[in-house]
CSV table of C-alpha atoms in Angstrom, one decimal:
chain,number,residue,atom,x,y,z
A,8,MET,CA,14.9,45.6,3.9
A,9,SER,CA,14.7,49.6,4.2
A,10,GLU,CA,12.3,52.2,3.8
A,11,LEU,CA,12.0,55.9,3.1
A,12,ARG,CA,9.1,58.2,4.4
A,13,PHE,CA,8.2,60.3,2.2
A,14,SER,CA,6.3,64.0,3.1
A,15,VAL,CA,4.4,65.9,0.7
A,16,ALA,CA,7.6,67.8,0.7
A,17,ASP,CA,9.8,64.7,0.3
A,18,VAL,CA,8.1,64.1,-2.7
A,19,ALA,CA,8.5,67.7,-4.4
A,20,GLY,CA,12.3,67.6,-3.8
A,21,VAL,CA,13.1,64.1,-5.9
A,22,ARG,CA,15.3,65.2,-7.9
A,23,PHE,CA,18.1,63.6,-10.6
A,24,ALA,CA,21.6,64.8,-10.9
A,25,VAL,CA,24.8,63.2,-12.1
A,26,SER,CA,27.5,62.6,-10.1
A,27,PRO,CA,31.2,62.5,-11.6
A,28,ALA,CA,32.4,62.1,-7.2
A,29,ASN,CA,30.0,58.8,-7.3
A,30,GLU,CA,31.5,57.2,-10.6
A,31,THR,CA,35.3,57.8,-9.5
A,32,VAL,CA,34.6,56.3,-6.2
A,33,MET,CA,32.6,53.2,-7.0
A,34,SER,CA,35.0,52.5,-10.4
A,35,MET,CA,37.5,50.9,-7.8
A,36,TRP,CA,34.9,48.0,-7.0
A,37,ALA,CA,35.0,47.2,-10.9
A,38,LEU,CA,39.5,47.4,-10.6
A,39,ALA,CA,38.9,45.1,-7.9
A,40,ASP,CA,36.2,42.5,-9.6
A,41,PRO,CA,36.4,42.7,-13.3
A,42,VAL,CA,34.1,39.3,-13.5
A,43,ARG,CA,31.4,41.0,-11.4
A,44,TYR,CA,31.4,44.4,-14.1
A,45,ALA,CA,32.4,42.4,-16.8
A,46,VAL,CA,30.3,44.5,-19.0
A,47,HIS,CA,33.4,47.6,-18.5
A,48,LEU,CA,36.1,45.2,-19.2
A,49,PRO,CA,37.5,47.8,-21.8
A,50,TRP,CA,37.8,50.7,-19.4
A,51,ILE,CA,38.9,48.0,-16.4
A,52,ASP,CA,42.0,47.2,-18.8
A,53,ARG,CA,43.1,50.3,-19.3
A,54,ALA,CA,42.7,51.9,-15.7
A,55,ARG,CA,44.7,48.7,-14.4
A,56,LEU,CA,48.0,49.9,-16.3
A,57,THR,CA,46.9,53.3,-15.3
A,58,LEU,CA,47.2,52.1,-11.3
A,59,ARG,CA,50.0,50.1,-12.1
A,60,ARG,CA,51.8,53.8,-12.7
A,61,PRO,CA,54.5,53.9,-8.9
A,62,GLU,CA,52.9,57.6,-8.9
A,63,VAL,CA,49.4,57.3,-9.4
A,64,ALA,CA,49.1,54.1,-7.2
A,65,ASP,CA,51.1,56.1,-4.0
A,66,ARG,CA,48.3,59.0,-5.0
A,67,VAL,CA,45.4,56.9,-5.5
A,68,ARG,CA,45.8,54.2,-2.3
A,69,PRO,CA,43.7,55.8,0.3
A,70,LEU,CA,41.1,55.4,-2.3
A,71,VAL,CA,41.6,52.3,-2.5
A,72,GLU,CA,41.9,51.7,0.8
A,73,LEU,CA,38.3,53.4,2.0
A,74,THR,CA,36.9,51.1,-0.8
A,75,ARG,CA,37.1,47.5,-0.4
A,76,PRO,CA,34.7,45.3,-2.1
A,77,ARG,CA,32.0,44.0,0.3
A,78,ARG,CA,32.6,47.3,2.2
A,79,TRP,CA,30.0,49.8,2.5
A,80,LEU,CA,31.3,53.4,1.5
A,81,PRO,CA,31.7,56.7,4.1
A,82,ASP,CA,29.1,58.5,3.0
A,83,PHE,CA,31.5,61.5,2.8
A,84,LEU,CA,33.6,60.1,-0.5
A,85,THR,CA,29.5,60.7,-2.5
A,86,PRO,CA,28.1,63.6,-1.4
A,87,ALA,CA,24.9,64.3,-2.8
A,88,ALA,CA,25.3,66.0,-6.4
A,89,ARG,CA,23.6,69.1,-7.9
A,90,PRO,CA,22.1,69.4,-11.5
A,91,GLY,CA,25.5,70.4,-13.5
A,92,LEU,CA,28.0,70.0,-10.4
A,93,GLU,CA,31.2,69.1,-11.7
A,94,MET,CA,34.0,67.8,-10.4
A,95,THR,CA,35.8,70.0,-8.9
A,96,GLU,CA,32.9,71.5,-6.8
A,97,GLN,CA,32.3,68.0,-5.5
A,98,LEU,CA,35.8,67.3,-4.6
A,99,ASP,CA,35.3,71.1,-2.4
A,100,GLN,CA,32.6,69.5,-1.1
A,101,ILE,CA,34.6,66.4,-0.1
A,102,ALA,CA,36.8,68.8,1.3
A,103,ALA,CA,34.9,71.1,3.9
A,104,THR,CA,33.5,67.8,5.6
A,105,PRO,CA,33.6,68.4,9.2
A,106,PRO,CA,35.5,66.1,11.0
A,107,ASP,CA,33.4,64.8,13.1
A,108,VAL,CA,30.9,63.4,10.4
A,109,VAL,CA,34.1,62.2,8.7
A,110,VAL,CA,35.1,60.0,11.6
A,111,GLN,CA,31.1,59.0,11.8
A,112,ASP,CA,30.5,58.1,8.7
A,113,LEU,CA,33.6,55.9,9.3
A,114,LEU,CA,32.5,54.3,12.0
A,115,ALA,CA,28.7,54.0,9.9
A,116,THR,CA,31.6,51.0,7.6
A,117,THR,CA,32.0,49.5,10.6
A,118,PRO,CA,29.2,46.5,10.6
A,119,ARG,CA,30.2,45.1,7.4
A,120,GLY,CA,34.0,44.7,8.7
A,121,PRO,CA,37.4,46.7,10.2
A,122,LEU,CA,38.3,49.8,9.0
A,123,SER,CA,41.6,49.4,6.6
A,124,PRO,CA,44.8,50.9,8.0
A,125,PHE,CA,44.5,54.4,6.4
A,126,GLY,CA,40.8,54.5,7.3
A,127,GLN,CA,41.9,53.6,11.3
A,128,ALA,CA,44.3,56.7,10.5
A,129,LEU,CA,41.9,58.4,8.8
A,130,LEU,CA,39.2,58.1,11.9
A,131,ALA,CA,42.5,59.0,14.0
A,132,GLU,CA,43.1,62.0,12.5
A,133,PRO,CA,40.6,63.2,10.4
A,134,ARG,CA,41.2,67.0,9.5
A,135,GLU,CA,45.1,66.3,9.1
A,136,LEU,CA,44.6,62.9,6.6
A,137,LEU,CA,41.1,64.3,4.7
A,138,PRO,CA,43.4,66.4,2.1
A,139,GLN,CA,45.0,63.1,1.2
A,140,VAL,CA,41.5,61.3,0.3
A,141,VAL,CA,40.8,64.8,-2.2
A,142,ASP,CA,44.2,64.4,-3.6
A,143,ALA,CA,43.4,60.7,-4.2
A,144,LEU,CA,39.8,60.8,-5.7
A,145,ARG,CA,41.6,64.2,-7.9
A,146,THR,CA,44.5,61.8,-9.4
A,147,TRP,CA,42.1,58.8,-9.6
A,148,TYR,CA,39.7,61.2,-11.7
A,149,ASP,CA,42.2,63.1,-14.1
A,150,GLU,CA,44.1,59.6,-14.8
A,151,ALA,CA,41.3,57.2,-15.4
A,152,ILE,CA,38.0,58.6,-15.6
A,153,ALA,CA,38.6,61.8,-16.9
A,154,PRO,CA,39.6,60.3,-20.8
A,155,ASP,CA,36.0,58.8,-20.7
A,156,TRP,CA,34.0,60.5,-18.9
A,157,THR,CA,32.3,62.5,-22.3
A,158,ARG,CA,31.2,59.0,-23.1
A,159,MET,CA,29.6,58.1,-19.7
A,160,ARG,CA,28.5,61.9,-19.5
A,161,ALA,CA,26.5,61.3,-22.1
A,162,LEU,CA,24.4,57.8,-21.1
A,163,LEU,CA,24.3,59.2,-17.7
A,164,ASP,CA,22.6,62.5,-18.6
A,165,ALA,CA,20.3,60.2,-21.4
A,166,ASP,CA,18.9,58.6,-18.5
A,167,VAL,CA,18.0,61.7,-16.0
A,168,ALA,CA,16.5,62.7,-19.5
A,169,HIS,CA,14.3,59.6,-19.2
A,170,ARG,CA,13.6,59.1,-15.5
A,171,ALA,CA,12.4,63.4,-15.8
A,172,ALA,CA,9.9,62.3,-18.2
A,173,GLN,CA,8.6,59.7,-16.0
A,174,LEU,CA,8.1,61.7,-12.7
A,175,ALA,CA,7.0,64.5,-14.9
A,176,GLU,CA,4.1,61.9,-17.0
A,177,GLY,CA,3.3,59.7,-13.6
A,178,GLY,CA,4.4,60.4,-11.0
A,179,ALA,CA,6.6,59.2,-8.1
A,180,GLY,CA,4.9,56.2,-8.1
A,181,ARG,CA,5.8,55.0,-12.3
A,182,LEU,CA,9.0,56.6,-10.9
A,183,PHE,CA,10.5,54.8,-8.2
A,184,ALA,CA,8.2,51.5,-9.7
A,185,GLN,CA,10.1,51.6,-12.7
A,186,LEU,CA,13.5,53.0,-10.6
A,187,HIS,CA,15.1,49.4,-10.0
A,188,PRO,CA,13.2,46.2,-9.9
A,189,SER,CA,14.4,46.3,-5.5
A,190,LEU,CA,12.5,49.4,-5.2
A,191,ARG,CA,8.6,49.6,-4.7
A,192,TRP,CA,6.5,52.5,-4.0
A,193,LEU,CA,3.7,52.2,-1.3
A,194,GLY,CA,2.1,56.1,-1.2
A,195,ASP,CA,4.3,57.9,0.9
A,196,ARG,CA,7.4,55.6,1.2
A,197,VAL,CA,10.2,53.6,-1.1
A,198,VAL,CA,10.6,50.0,0.1
A,199,SER,CA,14.4,49.0,-1.0
A,200,ASP,CA,14.9,45.0,-1.3
A,201,ASP,CA,18.1,45.3,0.4
A,202,PRO,CA,20.6,44.3,3.1
A,203,PHE,CA,21.1,47.6,4.8
A,204,GLU,CA,17.5,47.2,7.0
A,205,ARG,CA,17.2,50.9,7.0
A,206,ASP,CA,13.7,53.2,8.5
A,207,PHE,CA,14.6,56.6,7.2
A,208,ASP,CA,12.5,59.6,7.0
A,209,LEU,CA,13.4,62.0,5.3
A,210,ARG,CA,12.2,64.9,7.2
A,211,GLY,CA,11.2,67.0,4.1
A,212,ARG,CA,14.6,67.6,2.7
A,213,GLY,CA,13.9,65.4,-0.4
A,214,LEU,CA,15.7,63.1,-2.5
A,215,ALA,CA,18.7,63.5,-5.0
A,216,LEU,CA,18.9,60.2,-7.5
A,217,ASN,CA,22.2,60.1,-9.4
A,218,PRO,CA,22.6,57.4,-12.2
A,219,SER,CA,25.3,55.3,-12.1
A,220,VAL,CA,27.8,53.9,-14.4
A,221,PHE,CA,29.2,51.4,-11.6
A,222,ALA,CA,26.5,50.7,-9.3
A,223,ASP,CA,25.1,46.9,-10.9
A,224,ARG,CA,22.9,45.1,-8.1
A,225,ARG,CA,21.0,47.4,-6.6
A,226,VAL,CA,20.3,51.0,-5.3
A,227,LEU,CA,23.1,52.5,-3.0
A,228,TRP,CA,21.2,54.8,-0.5
A,229,ASN,CA,23.2,57.8,1.5
A,230,LEU,CA,21.1,58.2,4.4
A,231,LEU,CA,23.1,59.3,7.4
A,232,GLU,CA,21.4,61.8,9.7
A,233,ASP,CA,24.0,65.0,9.2
A,234,SER,CA,24.2,63.4,4.8
A,235,LEU,CA,21.9,64.7,2.3
A,236,PRO,CA,19.6,61.8,1.4
A,237,ALA,CA,20.5,60.3,-1.8
A,238,GLY,CA,20.1,57.0,-4.1
A,239,ALA,CA,22.7,56.1,-6.6
A,240,TYR,CA,21.4,53.7,-9.3
A,241,PRO,CA,22.1,51.2,-11.9
A,242,VAL,CA,22.2,53.8,-15.2
A,243,ARG,CA,19.7,52.0,-18.1
A,244,ALA,CA,22.1,51.2,-21.3
A,245,VAL,CA,24.5,50.4,-19.2
A,246,GLY,CA,26.0,47.7,-22.0
A,247,THR,CA,26.1,50.2,-24.4
A,248,LEU,CA,28.6,52.2,-22.7
A,249,TRP,CA,31.8,50.8,-24.5
A,250,GLU,CA,30.2,49.7,-28.1
A,251,ARG,CA,30.0,50.5,-31.2
A,252,VAL,CA,27.0,50.6,-33.4
A,253,PRO,CA,27.8,49.1,-36.9
A,254,ALA,CA,24.4,50.0,-39.4
A,255,ALA,CA,22.9,46.9,-40.0
A,256,PRO,CA,23.1,45.8,-43.9
A,257,GLY,CA,20.2,45.3,-45.9
A,258,ASP,CA,18.4,47.7,-43.4
A,259,PRO,CA,15.4,48.9,-45.6
A,260,LEU,CA,15.4,52.4,-43.8
A,261,ALA,CA,18.8,52.8,-44.5
A,262,ARG,CA,17.6,53.0,-48.1
A,263,VAL,CA,15.1,55.0,-47.9
A,264,VAL,CA,17.0,57.7,-45.2
A,265,GLY,CA,20.5,56.9,-46.1
A,266,VAL,CA,22.4,54.9,-43.5
A,267,GLY,CA,23.6,57.8,-41.3
A,268,ARG,CA,20.0,58.8,-40.2
A,269,ALA,CA,18.7,55.1,-40.2
A,270,ALA,CA,21.6,54.2,-37.7
A,271,LEU,CA,20.6,57.1,-35.6
A,272,LEU,CA,16.3,56.7,-36.5
A,273,HIS,CA,17.1,53.2,-34.5
A,274,LEU,CA,19.4,54.3,-31.7
A,275,LEU,CA,16.6,56.8,-30.9
A,276,ALA,CA,14.2,55.2,-29.1
A,277,ALA,CA,16.1,56.9,-25.8
A,278,PRO,CA,16.9,60.3,-25.7
A,279,ALA,CA,20.9,61.0,-26.1
A,280,THR,CA,23.5,63.6,-26.9
A,281,THR,CA,25.2,64.0,-30.4
A,282,THR,CA,28.5,63.0,-28.5
A,283,ASP,CA,26.6,59.8,-27.5
A,284,LEU,CA,25.2,58.9,-30.9
A,285,ALA,CA,28.5,59.4,-32.4
A,286,ARG,CA,30.4,57.1,-29.8
A,287,ARG,CA,27.4,54.2,-30.2
A,288,THR,CA,28.1,54.9,-34.8
A,289,GLY,CA,31.5,55.7,-34.7
A,290,MET,CA,30.2,58.8,-37.0
A,291,SER,CA,32.6,62.0,-36.2
A,292,GLY,CA,30.5,64.2,-34.3
A,293,GLY,CA,30.1,67.0,-37.1
A,294,ASN,CA,28.7,64.4,-39.3
A,295,VAL,CA,25.8,63.6,-36.5
A,296,SER,CA,24.5,66.7,-36.5
A,297,GLN,CA,24.2,67.3,-39.9
A,298,HIS,CA,22.3,64.1,-39.8
A,299,LEU,CA,20.4,65.3,-36.5
A,300,ALA,CA,19.7,68.4,-37.8
A,301,ALA,CA,18.2,66.8,-41.1
A,302,LEU,CA,16.2,64.8,-38.9
A,303,HIS,CA,14.6,67.6,-36.9
A,304,ALA,CA,13.5,69.5,-40.4
A,305,ALA,CA,11.9,66.5,-41.3
A,306,GLY,CA,10.1,66.0,-37.7
A,307,LEU,CA,11.5,62.6,-37.4
A,308,VAL,CA,13.9,63.5,-34.0
A,309,SER,CA,12.8,66.2,-31.3
A,310,ARG,CA,15.6,67.9,-29.4
A,311,SER,CA,15.4,69.1,-25.5
A,312,ARG,CA,18.0,70.9,-23.3
A,313,GLN,CA,18.9,69.3,-19.9
A,314,GLY,CA,21.4,71.1,-18.7
A,315,ARG,CA,23.9,72.1,-20.9
A,316,HIS,CA,23.4,69.4,-23.4
A,317,VAL,CA,21.2,68.5,-26.1
A,318,LEU,CA,19.1,65.9,-26.1
A,319,TYR,CA,17.7,64.2,-29.1
A,320,ARG,CA,14.6,61.5,-29.6
A,321,ASN,CA,12.5,60.3,-32.4
A,322,THR,CA,9.1,61.2,-32.7
A,323,GLU,CA,6.0,59.4,-33.5
A,324,ALA,CA,5.9,60.0,-36.9
A,325,ALA,CA,10.1,58.3,-36.6
A,326,THR,CA,9.1,55.4,-34.0
A,327,VAL,CA,6.3,55.1,-36.9
A,328,LEU,CA,8.9,54.5,-40.0
A,329,VAL,CA,11.5,52.4,-37.3
A,330,ARG,CA,8.9,49.9,-36.6
A,331,ALA,CA,7.1,49.8,-40.5
A,332,SER,CA,11.3,48.8,-41.5
A,333,GLY,CA,11.4,46.3,-38.9
A,334,GLY,CA,8.3,44.5,-40.2
A,335,GLY,CA,6.3,45.5,-37.3
């Protein structure tokens, strides 16, 4: 069990962001354990073919060695993200990690097992070998994550919008009570049911929370004294990431508003972007945009901006229609 102690400033400093670096690093776990990450098998099959290419395997080897299964990650690989941060900026953050922090973060992982050969070399020569780590991250992102980043990003952005609404409507207590089953909010602290056994004071630095496609069973914390506090938690609705949702045959709502618009209304109980809706329905982005414009004009969907993305969601009127069409 771990405890994170909050001051008033820390509660005010809770923030959400999407971290491309987190997804790039944690994706290696899915490659190593496809049974545990079976929901990602469509991606795993493609990524394994990519990693078999000799020119990729050689450059990515430092990342593979630093992300071995059932080992802790060195915090410098997953820096706290800020809203709107792109992978290039996060790579610059990692490249600027001071050598003593690299050493400290590597040593902090050893309770779960000895360092890999590359980890030992990095421990001895952090300044000289850190560029190889950055190159490995860049290569794996470009080869394996970037082709699917649009759909991953859409799912992550939708989760951020949902959590931000929870925080605005119910405060930190509601947010942490619903963020993950392993977390409890006790008024001035979060208690996390995990094997890490940390007692950590945020000391007014706030907490960055990053939804993650590849975090599966618990919230993963960056809680070293020299790191900005952060937590990666499992994203909602990850099972929809690789699916396409066809219109249900005989849907009564489709006979009223049309098949395409009915499909969107069935999906918009949670916020989603145009890109995410196109992925999940198989419609083109232009077709989805036209349907959303009509639904918005009719007062059936609302839209809000989250960073650079526009998120759509059913209005109360649409919710009534969807429930009625299902006999509710």
